[in-house]
mmCIF file of C-alpha atoms in Angstrom:
data_model
loop_
_atom_site.group_PDB
_atom_site.id
_atom_site.type_symbol
_atom_site.label_atom_id
_atom_site.label_comp_id
_atom_site.label_asym_id
_atom_site.label_seq_id
_atom_site.Cartn_x
_atom_site.Cartn_y
_atom_site.Cartn_z
ATOM 1 C CA ALA A 8 -29.161 -36.544 3.690
ATOM 2 C CA ALA A 9 -30.571 -33.214 2.503
ATOM 3 C CA HIS A 10 -29.526 -31.557 5.777
ATOM 4 C CA HIS A 11 -25.990 -32.967 5.431
ATOM 5 C CA GLU A 12 -25.750 -31.702 1.824
ATOM 6 C CA ALA A 13 -26.990 -28.226 2.844
ATOM 7 C CA ALA A 14 -24.401 -28.097 5.635
ATOM 8 C CA GLU A 15 -21.639 -29.074 3.183
ATOM 9 C CA ASN A 16 -22.778 -26.387 0.719
ATOM 10 C CA ASN A 17 -22.887 -23.834 3.538
ATOM 11 C CA GLU A 18 -19.380 -24.850 4.627
ATOM 12 C CA ALA A 19 -18.101 -24.546 1.049
ATOM 13 C CA GLU A 20 -19.752 -21.138 0.693
ATOM 14 C CA MET A 21 -18.259 -19.968 3.996
ATOM 15 C CA MET A 22 -14.819 -21.180 2.916
ATOM 16 C CA ALA A 23 -15.112 -19.344 -0.421
ATOM 17 C CA VAL A 24 -16.094 -16.119 1.354
ATOM 18 C CA MET A 25 -13.196 -16.482 3.824
ATOM 19 C CA MET A 26 -10.721 -17.119 1.002
ATOM 20 C CA ALA A 27 -11.909 -14.019 -0.863
ATOM 21 C CA ALA A 28 -11.614 -11.925 2.308
ATOM 22 C CA ALA A 29 -8.030 -13.116 2.870
ATOM 23 C CA LYS A 30 -6.857 -12.844 -0.748
ATOM 24 C CA ILE A 31 -3.710 -10.848 -1.525
ATOM 25 C CA ASN A 32 -4.865 -8.060 -3.853
ATOM 26 C CA ALA A 33 -3.205 -5.059 -5.539
ATOM 27 C CA PRO A 34 -3.031 -2.905 -2.363
ATOM 28 C CA HIS A 35 -1.249 -5.723 -0.516
ATOM 29 C CA LYS A 36 1.210 -6.184 -3.377
ATOM 30 C CA GLN A 37 2.113 -2.482 -3.079
ATOM 31 C CA PHE A 38 3.009 -3.076 0.582
ATOM 32 C CA ALA A 39 5.566 -5.700 -0.480
ATOM 33 C CA GLU A 40 7.126 -3.263 -2.976
ATOM 34 C CA ALA A 41 7.684 -0.753 -0.143
ATOM 35 C CA VAL A 42 9.707 -3.102 2.093
ATOM 36 C CA GLY A 43 13.098 -1.667 3.046
ATOM 37 C CA THR A 44 14.781 1.150 4.938
ATOM 38 C CA TRP A 45 13.480 4.690 4.496
ATOM 39 C CA ASP A 46 14.826 8.051 5.682
ATOM 40 C CA ALA A 47 12.239 10.489 7.050
ATOM 41 C CA VAL A 48 12.420 14.284 7.224
ATOM 42 C CA MET A 49 9.644 15.525 9.507
ATOM 43 C CA ALA A 50 8.016 18.686 10.805
ATOM 44 C CA PHE A 51 5.624 18.815 13.786
ATOM 45 C CA TYR A 52 3.311 21.708 14.640
ATOM 46 C CA MET A 53 2.098 21.957 18.251
ATOM 47 C CA GLY A 54 -0.793 24.220 17.240
ATOM 48 C CA PRO A 55 -2.316 26.149 14.330
ATOM 49 C CA ASP A 56 0.197 29.035 14.504
ATOM 50 C CA ALA A 57 3.216 27.169 15.911
ATOM 51 C CA GLU A 58 6.635 27.127 14.293
ATOM 52 C CA PRO A 59 7.559 23.622 13.086
ATOM 53 C CA LEU A 60 9.734 21.340 15.180
ATOM 54 C CA LYS A 61 11.940 19.485 12.699
ATOM 55 C CA THR A 62 13.602 16.102 13.021
ATOM 56 C CA THR A 63 14.777 13.121 11.000
ATOM 57 C CA MET A 64 14.031 9.451 11.578
ATOM 58 C CA VAL A 65 14.749 6.055 10.084
ATOM 59 C CA VAL A 66 11.820 3.858 9.085
ATOM 60 C CA GLU A 67 12.199 0.080 8.747
ATOM 61 C CA ARG A 68 9.306 -1.161 6.617
ATOM 62 C CA SER A 69 8.286 -4.819 6.475
ATOM 63 C CA VAL A 70 5.209 -6.895 5.741
ATOM 64 C CA GLU A 71 3.568 -9.446 8.002
ATOM 65 C CA LEU A 72 0.755 -11.968 7.898
ATOM 66 C CA GLY A 73 1.702 -13.236 4.474
ATOM 67 C CA GLY A 74 1.928 -9.742 2.979
ATOM 68 C CA ARG A 75 -1.454 -8.534 4.244
ATOM 69 C CA VAL A 76 -0.112 -5.909 6.673
ATOM 70 C CA MET A 77 2.681 -3.348 6.209
ATOM 71 C CA VAL A 78 4.572 -2.518 9.393
ATOM 72 C CA ASP A 79 6.623 0.680 9.741
ATOM 73 C CA HIS A 80 9.010 0.866 12.685
ATOM 74 C CA TRP A 81 10.055 4.518 13.217
ATOM 75 C CA ARG A 82 13.156 5.442 15.249
ATOM 76 C CA GLY A 83 14.709 8.808 15.902
ATOM 77 C CA ASP A 84 14.736 11.758 18.227
ATOM 78 C CA MET A 85 11.794 13.900 19.343
ATOM 79 C CA MET A 86 12.482 17.103 21.289
ATOM 80 C CA GLY A 87 15.774 15.668 22.573
ATOM 81 C CA ALA A 88 14.354 12.306 23.645
ATOM 82 C CA PRO A 89 14.606 8.909 21.938
ATOM 83 C CA PHE A 90 11.494 8.260 19.859
ATOM 84 C CA GLU A 91 10.033 4.986 18.645
ATOM 85 C CA GLY A 92 6.734 4.464 16.843
ATOM 86 C CA ILE A 93 5.021 1.616 15.034
ATOM 87 C CA SER A 94 2.387 1.883 12.348
ATOM 88 C CA ARG A 95 0.513 -0.991 10.802
ATOM 89 C CA THR A 96 -1.365 -0.497 7.549
ATOM 90 C CA GLY A 97 -3.684 -2.944 5.864
ATOM 91 C CA TYR A 98 -6.324 -3.160 3.196
ATOM 92 C CA ASP A 99 -9.661 -4.685 4.187
ATOM 93 C CA ASN A 100 -11.013 -6.626 1.213
ATOM 94 C CA VAL A 101 -14.486 -6.834 2.777
ATOM 95 C CA LYS A 102 -14.918 -3.126 3.553
ATOM 96 C CA GLN A 103 -12.787 -2.207 0.512
ATOM 97 C CA GLN A 104 -10.840 0.375 2.465
ATOM 98 C CA TYR A 105 -7.448 0.899 4.059
ATOM 99 C CA TRP A 106 -6.911 0.902 7.815
ATOM 100 C CA SER A 107 -3.974 1.898 9.991
ATOM 101 C CA THR A 108 -2.898 1.975 13.606
ATOM 102 C CA TRP A 109 -0.223 4.126 15.236
ATOM 103 C CA THR A 110 1.437 3.678 18.634
ATOM 104 C CA ASP A 111 4.598 5.244 20.042
ATOM 105 C CA ASN A 112 6.696 5.532 23.173
ATOM 106 C CA MET A 113 5.397 9.043 23.986
ATOM 107 C CA SER A 114 1.867 7.774 24.604
ATOM 108 C CA THR A 115 -0.046 4.719 25.745
ATOM 109 C CA SER A 116 -2.928 5.203 23.293
ATOM 110 C CA VAL A 117 -3.498 3.955 19.778
ATOM 111 C CA LEU A 118 -4.680 5.989 16.801
ATOM 112 C CA MET A 119 -6.905 3.941 14.511
ATOM 113 C CA MET A 120 -7.799 5.302 11.084
ATOM 114 C CA ARG A 121 -9.696 4.167 7.980
ATOM 115 C CA GLY A 122 -9.839 5.571 4.490
ATOM 116 C CA GLU A 123 -9.510 5.238 0.756
ATOM 117 C CA ILE A 124 -7.551 6.448 -2.230
ATOM 118 C CA ASP A 125 -8.863 9.815 -3.469
ATOM 119 C CA ALA A 126 -9.520 9.317 -7.197
ATOM 120 C CA GLU A 127 -8.580 12.915 -8.113
ATOM 121 C CA THR A 128 -5.322 13.238 -6.168
ATOM 122 C CA ASP A 129 -4.286 9.555 -5.943
ATOM 123 C CA ALA A 130 -3.654 10.195 -2.221
ATOM 124 C CA LEU A 131 -4.605 7.812 0.577
ATOM 125 C CA VAL A 132 -6.893 9.862 2.827
ATOM 126 C CA MET A 133 -7.682 8.400 6.247
ATOM 127 C CA THR A 134 -9.506 9.704 9.302
ATOM 128 C CA GLY A 135 -9.782 8.604 12.899
ATOM 129 C CA GLU A 136 -10.508 9.852 16.377
ATOM 130 C CA ALA A 137 -7.858 10.440 19.018
ATOM 131 C CA ILE A 138 -7.954 11.761 22.588
ATOM 132 C CA ASN A 139 -6.190 14.970 23.556
ATOM 133 C CA PRO A 140 -4.227 14.045 26.715
ATOM 134 C CA MET A 141 -4.338 17.675 27.944
ATOM 135 C CA THR A 142 -8.157 17.932 27.849
ATOM 136 C CA ASN A 143 -9.212 14.247 27.720
ATOM 137 C CA GLN A 144 -11.472 15.275 24.815
ATOM 138 C CA PRO A 145 -11.680 13.517 21.443
ATOM 139 C CA TYR A 146 -10.441 15.156 18.279
ATOM 140 C CA ILE A 147 -10.391 14.216 14.610
ATOM 141 C CA SER A 148 -7.113 13.225 12.995
ATOM 142 C CA ARG A 149 -6.815 13.090 9.200
ATOM 143 C CA SER A 150 -3.881 11.931 7.090
ATOM 144 C CA VAL A 151 -3.187 12.537 3.412
ATOM 145 C CA GLY A 152 -0.362 10.434 1.999
ATOM 146 C CA LYS A 153 0.882 9.678 -1.465
ATOM 147 C CA SER A 154 3.808 8.487 -3.513
ATOM 148 C CA VAL A 155 5.324 11.521 -5.229
ATOM 149 C CA SER A 156 7.871 9.512 -7.230
ATOM 150 C CA PRO A 157 9.321 5.985 -7.060
ATOM 151 C CA GLY A 158 10.782 5.571 -3.571
ATOM 152 C CA VAL A 159 9.526 8.931 -2.265
ATOM 153 C CA GLU A 160 6.351 9.379 -0.211
ATOM 154 C CA GLU A 161 4.815 12.411 1.478
ATOM 155 C CA MET A 162 2.209 12.645 4.195
ATOM 156 C CA GLN A 163 0.430 15.453 5.984
ATOM 157 C CA MET A 164 -1.472 14.945 9.230
ATOM 158 C CA TYR A 165 -4.206 17.335 10.311
ATOM 159 C CA GLU A 166 -6.005 17.736 13.633
ATOM 160 C CA ASP A 167 -9.387 19.268 14.396
ATOM 161 C CA HIS A 168 -10.088 19.877 18.081
ATOM 162 C CA GLY A 169 -13.483 21.432 17.315
ATOM 163 C CA ASP A 170 -12.251 24.832 16.155
ATOM 164 C CA GLY A 171 -11.080 23.975 12.641
ATOM 165 C CA GLU A 172 -8.462 21.763 11.101
ATOM 166 C CA TYR A 173 -4.749 22.591 11.179
ATOM 167 C CA LEU A 174 -1.590 20.921 9.895
ATOM 168 C CA SER A 175 -0.041 19.010 12.823
ATOM 169 C CA MET A 176 2.703 17.060 11.038
ATOM 170 C CA SER A 177 4.251 16.566 7.635
ATOM 171 C CA PHE A 178 6.969 14.273 6.427
ATOM 172 C CA THR A 179 8.764 13.024 3.371
ATOM 173 C CA ILE A 180 10.262 9.536 3.387
ATOM 174 C CA THR A 181 12.823 8.366 0.859
ATOM 175 C CA LYS A 182 13.677 4.719 0.323
ATOM 176 C CA ARG A 183 17.342 3.808 0.585
ATOM 177 C CA ALA A 184 18.903 1.797 -2.221
ATOM 178 C CA PRO A 185 19.037 -1.904 -1.279
#
């Protein structure tokens, strides 16, 4: 009987831990507030001293998995070709940090990043490792994103290929009225 009771207590404890890990918290609620259509104005830099390549895109933002994951579906034009990209952003209650993935139709790889809100700047700062397809060598990718006003967000992406960090992309997205 004691073994059965211990197993029941262990099961109850496991269930409580799982429920806490899956709970919808403040970061997840912010994802739901961001659902809608956004217009993006973007600049890409092919290297540290390159002139920016500019483009616009439309971002359809939704939430999945009961509000636990924000999904951004990007569509537009990149250097004269149709562009499509998908980002997924979540908040890991266990690690107490944000995570994101990025995939697009100009690559077959995935960029995975993790990070937190910077207390001083209120920006979400995330880092991850990517592979340079030209050299097959890893490099560090860092993003800094924040809400600059209701319905307006900015993000800068930086790359470091071992010789110092440079701005590789920046964008502003503005939420359309419903």
